[in-house]
PDB file of C-alpha atoms in Angstrom:
ATOM      1  CA  UNK N 213       0.367  -0.347  -0.225  1.00 86.00           C
ATOM      2  CA  UNK N 214       1.221   3.801  -1.798  1.00 93.00           C
ATOM      3  CA  UNK N 215       1.986   6.154   2.339  1.00 97.00           C
ATOM      4  CA  UNK N 216       1.033   9.485   1.597  1.00 98.00           C
ATOM      5  CA  UNK N 217       2.394  12.557   3.736  1.00 98.00           C
ATOM      6  CA  UNK N 218       0.080  14.577   5.079  1.00 98.00           C
ATOM      7  CA  UNK N 219       1.681  18.324   6.123  1.00 98.00           C
ATOM      8  CA  UNK N 220      -0.985  21.383   6.826  1.00 95.00           C
ATOM      9  CA  UNK N 221       1.194  25.068   6.482  1.00 93.00           C
ATOM     10  CA  UNK N 222       0.354  28.198   6.098  1.00 91.00           C
ATOM     11  CA  UNK N 223       4.105  28.867   5.144  1.00 92.00           C
ATOM     12  CA  UNK N 224       3.064  32.832   5.175  1.00 89.00           C
ATOM     13  CA  UNK N 225       6.666  33.493   3.716  1.00 86.00           C
ATOM     14  CA  UNK N 226       7.919  35.040   0.946  1.00 86.00           C
ATOM     15  CA  UNK N 227      10.955  31.632   0.813  1.00 87.00           C
ATOM     16  CA  UNK N 228      10.733  28.711   2.679  1.00 91.00           C
ATOM     17  CA  UNK N 229      13.034  28.299   6.074  1.00 87.00           C
ATOM     18  CA  UNK N 230      15.545  25.260   6.709  1.00 88.00           C
ATOM     19  CA  UNK N 231      12.267  24.736   9.293  1.00 90.00           C
ATOM     20  CA  UNK N 232      10.098  24.442   6.054  1.00 91.00           C
ATOM     21  CA  UNK N 233      12.082  23.028   4.360  1.00 94.00           C
ATOM     22  CA  UNK N 234      13.284  19.811   6.788  1.00 94.00           C
ATOM     23  CA  UNK N 235       9.331  18.862   7.196  1.00 95.00           C
ATOM     24  CA  UNK N 236       7.960  18.504   3.771  1.00 97.00           C
ATOM     25  CA  UNK N 237      11.880  16.587   3.103  1.00 97.00           C
ATOM     26  CA  UNK N 238      11.140  14.122   6.575  1.00 97.00           C
ATOM     27  CA  UNK N 239       8.311  13.295   4.628  1.00 98.00           C
ATOM     28  CA  UNK N 240       9.026  13.079   1.337  1.00 98.00           C
ATOM     29  CA  UNK N 241      11.202  10.685   2.014  1.00 98.00           C
ATOM     30  CA  UNK N 242       9.361   8.395   4.078  1.00 97.00           C
ATOM     31  CA  UNK N 243       6.595   8.195   2.277  1.00 98.00           C
ATOM     32  CA  UNK N 244       5.245   7.568  -1.402  1.00 97.00           C
ATOM     33  CA  UNK N 245       3.416  10.240  -2.019  1.00 98.00           C
ATOM     34  CA  UNK N 246       3.454  13.828  -0.316  1.00 98.00           C
ATOM     35  CA  UNK N 247       0.112  16.413   0.041  1.00 98.00           C
ATOM     36  CA  UNK N 248       0.628  19.788   1.416  1.00 98.00           C
ATOM     37  CA  UNK N 249      -2.876  21.512   2.396  1.00 98.00           C
ATOM     38  CA  UNK N 250      -2.269  25.418   2.596  1.00 96.00           C
ATOM     39  CA  UNK N 251      -4.561  26.749   5.551  1.00 92.00           C
ATOM     40  CA  UNK N 252      -5.937  29.382   4.211  1.00 87.00           C
ATOM     41  CA  UNK N 253      -8.219  32.766   4.747  1.00 84.00           C
ATOM     42  CA  UNK N 254     -10.296  35.080   1.499  1.00 80.00           C
ATOM     43  CA  UNK N 255      -8.141  38.328   3.019  1.00 83.00           C
ATOM     44  CA  UNK N 256      -5.403  38.966   3.525  1.00 80.00           C
ATOM     45  CA  UNK N 257      -3.211  40.277   6.615  1.00 80.00           C
ATOM     46  CA  UNK N 258      -0.544  41.216   8.058  1.00 79.00           C
ATOM     47  CA  UNK N 259      -1.355  37.837   9.157  1.00 80.00           C
ATOM     48  CA  UNK N 260      -1.753  36.218   5.778  1.00 86.00           C
ATOM     49  CA  UNK N 261      -0.133  38.330   3.389  1.00 85.00           C
ATOM     50  CA  UNK N 262       0.252  35.327   0.385  1.00 90.00           C
ATOM     51  CA  UNK N 263      -1.929  34.850  -1.978  1.00 92.00           C
ATOM     52  CA  UNK N 264      -2.849  30.639  -2.219  1.00 93.00           C
ATOM     53  CA  UNK N 265      -1.241  31.722  -5.459  1.00 95.00           C
ATOM     54  CA  UNK N 266       1.726  32.872  -4.337  1.00 94.00           C
ATOM     55  CA  UNK N 267       1.928  30.468  -2.223  1.00 95.00           C
ATOM     56  CA  UNK N 268       1.638  27.226  -4.618  1.00 96.00           C
ATOM     57  CA  UNK N 269       4.070  28.332  -7.120  1.00 97.00           C
ATOM     58  CA  UNK N 270       6.230  28.782  -4.165  1.00 95.00           C
ATOM     59  CA  UNK N 271       6.632  25.354  -2.785  1.00 98.00           C
ATOM     60  CA  UNK N 272       5.885  23.993  -6.076  1.00 97.00           C
ATOM     61  CA  UNK N 273       8.998  25.961  -7.089  1.00 97.00           C
ATOM     62  CA  UNK N 274      11.364  23.795  -4.726  1.00 97.00           C
ATOM     63  CA  UNK N 275       9.351  20.746  -4.291  1.00 98.00           C
ATOM     64  CA  UNK N 276       7.527  19.997  -8.549  1.00 97.00           C
ATOM     65  CA  UNK N 277       7.060  16.588  -7.069  1.00 97.00           C
ATOM     66  CA  UNK N 278       4.016  17.385  -3.931  1.00 98.00           C
ATOM     67  CA  UNK N 279       1.016  17.945  -4.743  1.00 98.00           C
ATOM     68  CA  UNK N 280      -0.670  20.771  -3.116  1.00 98.00           C
ATOM     69  CA  UNK N 281      -4.177  21.686  -2.014  1.00 98.00           C
ATOM     70  CA  UNK N 282      -5.885  24.583   0.905  1.00 96.00           C
ATOM     71  CA  UNK N 283      -7.810  23.832   3.385  1.00 96.00           C
ATOM     72  CA  UNK N 284     -10.225  27.429   4.621  1.00 93.00           C
ATOM     73  CA  UNK N 285     -10.816  28.021   8.295  1.00 88.00           C
ATOM     74  CA  UNK N 286     -13.923  27.018   9.973  1.00 90.00           C
ATOM     75  CA  UNK N 287     -15.774  28.094  13.524  1.00 89.00           C
ATOM     76  CA  UNK N 288     -14.057  25.461  15.098  1.00 95.00           C
ATOM     77  CA  UNK N 289     -11.642  22.814  15.084  1.00 95.00           C
ATOM     78  CA  UNK N 290     -13.627  19.645  14.182  1.00 97.00           C
ATOM     79  CA  UNK N 291     -15.281  21.392  11.366  1.00 97.00           C
ATOM     80  CA  UNK N 292     -11.871  21.761  10.482  1.00 96.00           C
ATOM     81  CA  UNK N 293     -10.391  18.293  10.912  1.00 97.00           C
ATOM     82  CA  UNK N 294     -13.633  17.208   9.230  1.00 98.00           C
ATOM     83  CA  UNK N 295     -12.920  18.943   6.247  1.00 97.00           C
ATOM     84  CA  UNK N 296      -8.806  18.338   6.232  1.00 98.00           C
ATOM     85  CA  UNK N 297     -10.504  14.021   6.732  1.00 98.00           C
ATOM     86  CA  UNK N 298     -12.174  14.952   3.724  1.00 98.00           C
ATOM     87  CA  UNK N 299      -9.686  16.075   1.331  1.00 98.00           C
ATOM     88  CA  UNK N 300      -7.341  13.607   1.987  1.00 98.00           C
ATOM     89  CA  UNK N 301      -9.700  10.504   2.246  1.00 97.00           C
ATOM     90  CA  UNK N 302     -10.503  12.218  -1.520  1.00 97.00           C
ATOM     91  CA  UNK N 303      -7.743  13.188  -3.160  1.00 96.00           C
ATOM     92  CA  UNK N 304      -5.362   9.045  -1.411  1.00 96.00           C
ATOM     93  CA  UNK N 305      -8.781   6.729  -0.661  1.00 94.00           C
ATOM     94  CA  UNK N 306      -7.439   3.748   0.597  1.00 90.00           C
ATOM     95  CA  UNK N 307      -4.147   4.706   1.255  1.00 93.00           C
ATOM     96  CA  UNK N 308      -1.490   4.121   4.620  1.00 97.00           C
ATOM     97  CA  UNK N 309      -2.084   8.482   5.282  1.00 98.00           C
ATOM     98  CA  UNK N 310       0.267   9.932   7.852  1.00 98.00           C
ATOM     99  CA  UNK N 311      -0.493  13.556   9.094  1.00 98.00           C
ATOM    100  CA  UNK N 312       2.793  15.607  10.120  1.00 98.00           C
ATOM    101  CA  UNK N 313       3.561  17.833  11.746  1.00 95.00           C
ATOM    102  CA  UNK N 314       6.289  20.532  14.678  1.00 91.00           C
ATOM    103  CA  UNK N 315       6.775  22.974  16.063  1.00 84.00           C
ATOM    104  CA  UNK N 316       3.617  25.865  15.833  1.00 82.00           C
ATOM    105  CA  UNK N 317       1.738  23.272  13.500  1.00 88.00           C
ATOM    106  CA  UNK N 318      -2.104  22.535  13.513  1.00 92.00           C
ATOM    107  CA  UNK N 319      -1.546  19.451  15.747  1.00 93.00           C
ATOM    108  CA  UNK N 320      -1.978  19.925  18.713  1.00 92.00           C
ATOM    109  CA  UNK N 321      -5.814  20.495  17.432  1.00 94.00           C
ATOM    110  CA  UNK N 322      -5.814  18.067  15.426  1.00 97.00           C
ATOM    111  CA  UNK N 323      -8.893  15.018  16.379  1.00 97.00           C
ATOM    112  CA  UNK N 324      -9.694  14.001  13.174  1.00 97.00           C
ATOM    113  CA  UNK N 325      -8.917   9.843  12.239  1.00 96.00           C
ATOM    114  CA  UNK N 326      -5.729   9.681  10.792  1.00 98.00           C
ATOM    115  CA  UNK N 327      -2.390   8.975  13.309  1.00 98.00           C
ATOM    116  CA  UNK N 328      -0.434  12.186  13.412  1.00 97.00           C
ATOM    117  CA  UNK N 329       4.415  12.542  14.001  1.00 96.00           C
ATOM    118  CA  UNK N 330       5.006  15.613  15.135  1.00 95.00           C
ATOM    119  CA  UNK N 331       8.693  16.144  13.599  1.00 93.00           C
ATOM    120  CA  UNK N 332      11.008  17.884  16.266  1.00 90.00           C
ATOM    121  CA  UNK N 333      11.976  21.361  14.654  1.00 82.00           C
ATOM    122  CA  UNK N 334      15.614  22.818  13.466  1.00 77.00           C
ATOM    123  CA  UNK N 335      16.249  25.959  14.842  1.00 70.00           C
ATOM    124  CA  UNK N 336      14.896  28.507  13.256  1.00 68.00           C
ATOM    125  CA  UNK N 337      13.203  32.290  13.144  1.00 64.00           C
ATOM    126  CA  UNK N 338       9.088  31.920  12.859  1.00 64.00           C
ATOM    127  CA  UNK N 339       7.074  32.841  10.127  1.00 62.00           C
ATOM    128  CA  UNK N 340       6.007  35.928  12.049  1.00 63.00           C
ATOM    129  CA  UNK N 341       9.430  36.876  13.287  1.00 63.00           C
ATOM    130  CA  UNK N 342      10.359  36.338   8.973  1.00 61.00           C
ATOM    131  CA  UNK N 343       7.417  38.480   7.331  1.00 63.00           C
ATOM    132  CA  UNK N 344       8.023  41.974   9.612  1.00 66.00           C
ATOM    133  CA  UNK N 345      11.665  41.412   8.740  1.00 64.00           C
ATOM    134  CA  UNK N 346      10.628  41.409   4.534  1.00 61.00           C
ATOM    135  CA  UNK N 347       7.823  43.798   5.494  1.00 57.00           C
ATOM    136  CA  UNK N 348      10.501  46.043   7.548  1.00 60.00           C
ATOM    137  CA  UNK N 349      13.127  46.021   4.630  1.00 59.00           C
ATOM    138  CA  UNK N 350      10.535  46.211   1.491  1.00 56.00           C
ATOM    139  CA  UNK N 351       9.704  49.680   3.770  1.00 53.00           C
ATOM    140  CA  UNK N 352      13.326  51.557   3.590  1.00 54.00           C
ATOM    141  CA  UNK N 353      13.100  51.045  -0.103  1.00 57.00           C
ATOM    142  CA  UNK N 354      10.443  52.737  -0.189  1.00 59.00           C
ATOM    143  CA  UNK N 355      11.458  55.300   2.177  1.00 58.00           C
ATOM    144  CA  UNK N 356      14.389  55.750  -0.031  1.00 56.00           C
TER     145      UNK N 356
END
């Protein structure tokens, strides 16, 4: 039976950091297929400044063989977990699925049916820190 690794993340950064890469590459090494599910909200904001299309392109540029899907925020963790399970089953019926996560991942709130694996994080900056530096640098360039 084919093994599928699923990673859920917002990936709201201008480029993947070492922790993101380690997580994706760990899943790739351990699985036949990897599905990255992008957390998505319709409204761009300071916390979610990059579009689904931009994040999709960033991930595919680094990992062309992964599959991508998106999941919207839901009212409850239970509804969100149910929706995630539906996305996975639709893409990969009757397969051996494992969900992978690391620092600040969805694993703590996931209430679905698939087994989970926590990958110890690499020391790397958080997405929040990366976004702050990115926009501060962008603002400085605009001011000059």
